[in-house]
Amino acid sequence: MNEQEKPYFVHESAYVDEGAEIGEGTKIWHFSHIMKGAKIGKNCIFGQNTHVAENVIIGNNVKVQNNVSIYTGTIIEDDVFLGPSCVLTNVTNPRAQINRHSLYEKTVVRRGATIGANATIVCGIEIGRYAFIAAGAVVAKDVPDYALMMGVPAKQVGWISRHGHRLKNPDADGIMTCPESGLRYKEVSPGVLKCLDLDEEQPLPPELAIGKKTYDEYKQD
């Protein structure tokens, strides 16, 4: 298959090794490298200077910003956002003198999660669906769905909606409403948040998938 026949885009300065699988509509930009055995879904975007190692699995509609390396052992589900220069790892106790190539640890970033700029994800953990890791945070433990994590080491400071708004002011029934989407959320058991209007595995309706106001505008409301 020549370059014109490929259903995805690769910038002329990027390298895609033979044996990598890339879905339709995906774009791979300047100075990036996709290694053999990597599996990438449809409609993803890989910014400048990104790296995807062997046997990494990446879902559909994943956005990877500049200067991000995704190492063997990592699974990225659909709709994940990896911010600029965020760090993923695959060995907890690396030493240059010790070969641990057969011992890479599994890290899973679940559907819709956001990893902020310059955040670090220590390997061997799971980031829950729609969790939001703030810029510069260092995460070393599993993160629940919809958790807002901040700091070093990262701690949960609240809940966040699918649209990236902090959820607060629960009503008498414990229900919190996203100011952008109107979707309702409730902590159905200690440490477990659910959306009451849309299953976590369902895509957003088209009318909710386009932003209309800035984050600051919502804060002023």
Short mmCIF file of C-alpha atoms in Angstrom, two decimals:
data_model
loop_
_atom_site.label_atom_id
_atom_site.label_comp_id
_atom_site.label_asym_id
_atom_site.label_seq_id
_atom_site.Cartn_x
_atom_site.Cartn_y
_atom_site.Cartn_z
CA MET A 1 0.00 0.00 0.00
CA ASN A 2 1.52 3.32 -1.04
CA GLU A 3 1.27 6.53 0.94
CA GLN A 4 -1.69 7.83 -1.05
CA GLU A 5 -3.71 4.65 -0.41
CA LYS A 6 -3.27 4.62 3.36
CA PRO A 7 -6.45 5.52 5.25
CA TYR A 8 -4.41 7.46 7.84
CA PHE A 9 -1.91 10.34 7.67
CA VAL A 10 1.79 10.16 8.54
CA HIS A 11 3.94 13.29 8.27
CA GLU A 12 7.04 12.84 6.11
CA SER A 13 9.31 13.29 9.15
CA ALA A 14 7.56 10.56 11.17
CA TYR A 15 8.34 6.83 11.16
CA VAL A 16 5.82 3.99 11.29
CA ASP A 17 7.47 0.59 11.55
CA GLU A 18 6.22 -2.31 9.48
CA GLY A 19 3.84 -4.37 11.59
CA ALA A 20 2.18 -1.44 13.33
CA GLU A 21 -1.61 -1.27 12.97
CA ILE A 22 -3.16 2.18 12.53
CA GLY A 23 -6.85 2.94 12.15
CA GLU A 24 -8.60 5.04 9.56
CA GLY A 25 -8.48 8.79 10.01
CA THR A 26 -5.57 8.80 12.47
CA LYS A 27 -2.95 11.54 12.06
CA ILE A 28 0.70 11.17 13.08
CA TRP A 29 2.66 14.40 13.07
CA HIS A 30 6.28 15.60 12.95
CA PHE A 31 9.18 13.49 14.28
CA SER A 32 6.96 10.79 15.78
CA HIS A 33 7.73 7.06 15.88
CA ILE A 34 5.22 4.20 15.96
CA MET A 35 6.94 0.85 16.58
CA LYS A 36 6.06 -2.60 15.28
CA GLY A 37 3.27 -4.39 17.09
CA ALA A 38 1.59 -1.18 18.22
CA LYS A 39 -2.17 -1.13 17.64
CA ILE A 40 -3.80 2.28 17.21
CA GLY A 41 -7.49 2.89 16.60
CA LYS A 42 -9.41 5.27 14.38
CA ASN A 43 -9.39 9.08 14.38
CA CYS A 44 -6.49 9.50 16.80
CA ILE A 45 -4.07 12.43 16.76
CA PHE A 46 -0.38 12.13 17.69
CA GLY A 47 1.35 15.48 18.07
CA GLN A 48 4.96 16.35 17.40
CA ASN A 49 7.69 14.12 18.87
CA THR A 50 5.44 11.35 20.18
CA HIS A 51 6.53 7.74 20.58
CA VAL A 52 4.46 4.56 20.73
CA ALA A 53 6.40 1.45 21.73
CA GLU A 54 5.95 -2.18 20.72
CA ASN A 55 2.65 -3.87 21.59
CA VAL A 56 1.01 -0.77 23.02
CA ILE A 57 -2.77 -0.79 22.49
CA ILE A 58 -4.56 2.51 21.83
CA GLY A 59 -8.28 2.90 21.18
CA ASN A 60 -10.26 5.28 19.00
CA ASN A 61 -10.35 9.07 19.16
CA VAL A 62 -7.31 9.33 21.42
CA LYS A 63 -5.50 12.68 21.50
CA VAL A 64 -1.77 12.56 22.29
CA GLN A 65 -0.13 15.96 22.59
CA ASN A 66 3.52 16.86 21.89
CA ASN A 67 6.43 15.08 23.57
CA VAL A 68 4.61 12.04 24.95
CA SER A 69 6.06 8.51 25.01
CA ILE A 70 3.75 5.54 25.49
CA TYR A 71 5.71 2.47 26.55
CA THR A 72 5.17 -1.27 26.21
CA GLY A 73 2.66 -2.50 28.76
CA THR A 74 0.32 0.46 28.33
CA ILE A 75 -3.32 0.19 27.26
CA ILE A 76 -5.13 3.40 26.32
CA GLU A 77 -8.88 3.13 25.82
CA ASP A 78 -11.13 5.27 23.60
CA ASP A 79 -11.43 9.05 23.98
CA VAL A 80 -8.38 9.51 26.23
CA PHE A 81 -6.48 12.83 26.26
CA LEU A 82 -2.73 12.76 27.03
CA GLY A 83 -1.50 16.29 27.67
CA PRO A 84 1.82 17.79 26.53
CA SER A 85 4.91 16.14 28.01
CA CYS A 86 2.99 13.87 30.36
CA VAL A 87 5.00 10.82 31.45
CA LEU A 88 4.05 7.15 31.37
CA THR A 89 6.40 4.46 32.72
CA ASN A 90 6.60 0.67 32.63
CA VAL A 91 9.10 -0.36 35.34
CA THR A 92 8.66 0.73 38.96
CA ASN A 93 12.29 0.19 39.97
CA PRO A 94 14.42 0.76 36.86
CA ARG A 95 18.16 0.16 36.93
CA ALA A 96 20.44 0.48 33.91
CA GLN A 97 22.41 -2.62 35.05
CA ILE A 98 19.33 -4.89 35.26
CA ASN A 99 17.40 -6.09 32.22
CA ARG A 100 13.67 -6.15 33.01
CA HIS A 101 12.40 -6.27 29.42
CA SER A 102 10.25 -9.32 30.27
CA LEU A 103 8.85 -7.65 33.38
CA TYR A 104 7.15 -4.54 32.00
CA GLU A 105 4.22 -3.57 34.18
CA LYS A 106 0.71 -3.00 32.87
CA THR A 107 -0.84 0.47 33.01
CA VAL A 108 -4.42 1.03 31.86
CA VAL A 109 -5.96 4.42 31.11
CA ARG A 110 -9.69 3.90 30.86
CA ARG A 111 -12.15 5.53 28.50
CA GLY A 112 -12.40 9.30 28.46
CA ALA A 113 -9.68 9.99 31.04
CA THR A 114 -7.46 13.08 30.86
CA ILE A 115 -3.78 13.16 31.85
CA GLY A 116 -2.72 16.80 32.24
CA ALA A 117 0.46 18.44 30.99
CA ASN A 118 3.65 17.26 32.72
CA ALA A 119 1.76 14.78 34.92
CA THR A 120 3.51 11.49 35.73
CA ILE A 121 1.76 8.12 35.85
CA VAL A 122 3.78 5.53 37.78
CA CYS A 123 3.28 2.16 36.11
CA GLY A 124 1.19 -0.79 37.28
CA ILE A 125 -1.98 1.19 37.98
CA GLU A 126 -5.37 1.90 36.42
CA ILE A 127 -6.77 5.35 35.69
CA GLY A 128 -10.57 5.17 35.80
CA ARG A 129 -13.06 6.31 33.18
CA TYR A 130 -13.31 10.09 32.81
CA ALA A 131 -10.81 10.65 35.63
CA PHE A 132 -8.90 13.93 35.39
CA ILE A 133 -5.23 14.08 36.39
CA ALA A 134 -4.24 17.72 36.91
CA ALA A 135 -1.14 19.23 35.34
CA GLY A 136 2.06 18.23 37.15
CA ALA A 137 0.44 15.61 39.38
CA VAL A 138 2.26 12.37 40.20
CA VAL A 139 -0.08 9.37 40.33
CA ALA A 140 1.12 6.13 41.92
CA LYS A 141 -2.17 4.42 42.86
CA ASP A 142 -5.36 3.35 41.09
CA VAL A 143 -7.75 6.20 40.32
CA PRO A 144 -11.57 5.82 40.43
CA ASP A 145 -13.90 6.81 37.60
CA TYR A 146 -14.55 10.58 37.49
CA ALA A 147 -11.93 11.34 40.16
CA LEU A 148 -10.16 14.72 40.10
CA MET A 149 -6.54 14.14 41.15
CA MET A 150 -4.07 16.88 42.07
CA GLY A 151 -0.68 17.26 43.73
CA VAL A 152 2.51 15.34 44.48
CA PRO A 153 1.73 12.65 45.37
CA ALA A 154 -1.67 12.99 43.72
CA LYS A 155 -4.74 12.90 45.94
CA GLN A 156 -8.39 12.95 45.04
CA VAL A 157 -9.78 16.43 45.66
CA GLY A 158 -13.25 15.91 44.22
CA TRP A 159 -15.29 14.59 41.34
CA ILE A 160 -15.35 15.78 37.74
CA SER A 161 -17.89 15.41 34.95
CA ARG A 162 -17.41 13.97 31.48
CA HIS A 163 -17.15 17.54 30.23
CA GLY A 164 -14.31 18.35 32.63
CA HIS A 165 -16.19 20.43 35.22
CA ARG A 166 -15.77 19.94 38.94
CA LEU A 167 -18.96 18.53 40.46
CA LYS A 168 -20.18 20.19 43.64
CA ASN A 169 -23.26 21.42 45.52
CA PRO A 170 -25.16 18.11 45.70
CA ASP A 171 -28.91 18.44 46.20
CA ALA A 172 -30.93 16.75 48.94
CA ASP A 173 -30.63 13.45 47.06
CA GLY A 174 -26.88 13.77 46.61
CA ILE A 175 -27.17 14.57 42.91
CA MET A 176 -24.65 16.90 41.26
CA THR A 177 -25.23 18.44 37.83
CA CYS A 178 -22.62 19.31 35.21
CA PRO A 179 -22.99 23.01 34.33
CA GLU A 180 -22.16 22.40 30.68
CA SER A 181 -24.04 19.24 29.75
CA GLY A 182 -26.78 19.11 32.36
CA LEU A 183 -25.91 15.45 32.97
CA ARG A 184 -26.53 14.35 36.56
CA TYR A 185 -24.07 12.44 38.73
CA LYS A 186 -24.34 10.72 42.10
CA GLU A 187 -21.98 8.92 44.47
CA VAL A 188 -23.94 5.67 44.56
CA SER A 189 -21.65 4.13 47.19
CA PRO A 190 -18.60 5.49 49.00
CA GLY A 191 -15.96 6.30 46.38
CA VAL A 192 -18.12 5.27 43.39
CA LEU A 193 -19.61 7.97 41.15
CA LYS A 194 -22.07 7.22 38.37
CA CYS A 195 -23.73 9.29 35.68
CA LEU A 196 -27.49 8.94 36.05
CA ASP A 197 -28.31 9.95 32.49
CA LEU A 198 -25.72 8.23 30.29
CA ASP A 199 -23.91 4.94 30.68
CA GLU A 200 -20.15 5.33 31.05
CA GLU A 201 -19.51 3.22 27.95
CA GLN A 202 -21.90 5.17 25.73
CA PRO A 203 -20.60 7.94 23.44
CA LEU A 204 -21.77 11.49 23.98
CA PRO A 205 -24.78 12.53 21.92
CA PRO A 206 -23.63 14.79 19.04
CA GLU A 207 -25.25 17.87 20.58
CA LEU A 208 -23.12 17.42 23.72
CA ALA A 209 -19.86 16.76 21.90
CA ILE A 210 -19.12 20.35 20.83
CA GLY A 211 -18.09 23.01 23.36
CA LYS A 212 -19.91 26.34 23.20
CA LYS A 213 -18.43 28.31 26.12
CA THR A 214 -14.96 28.56 27.66
CA TYR A 215 -14.16 27.11 31.07
CA ASP A 216 -13.84 30.61 32.53
CA GLU A 217 -17.29 31.53 31.27
CA TYR A 218 -18.79 28.61 33.18
CA LYS A 219 -16.92 29.64 36.33
CA GLN A 220 -18.52 33.09 36.12
CA ASP A 221 -22.06 31.72 35.86
#
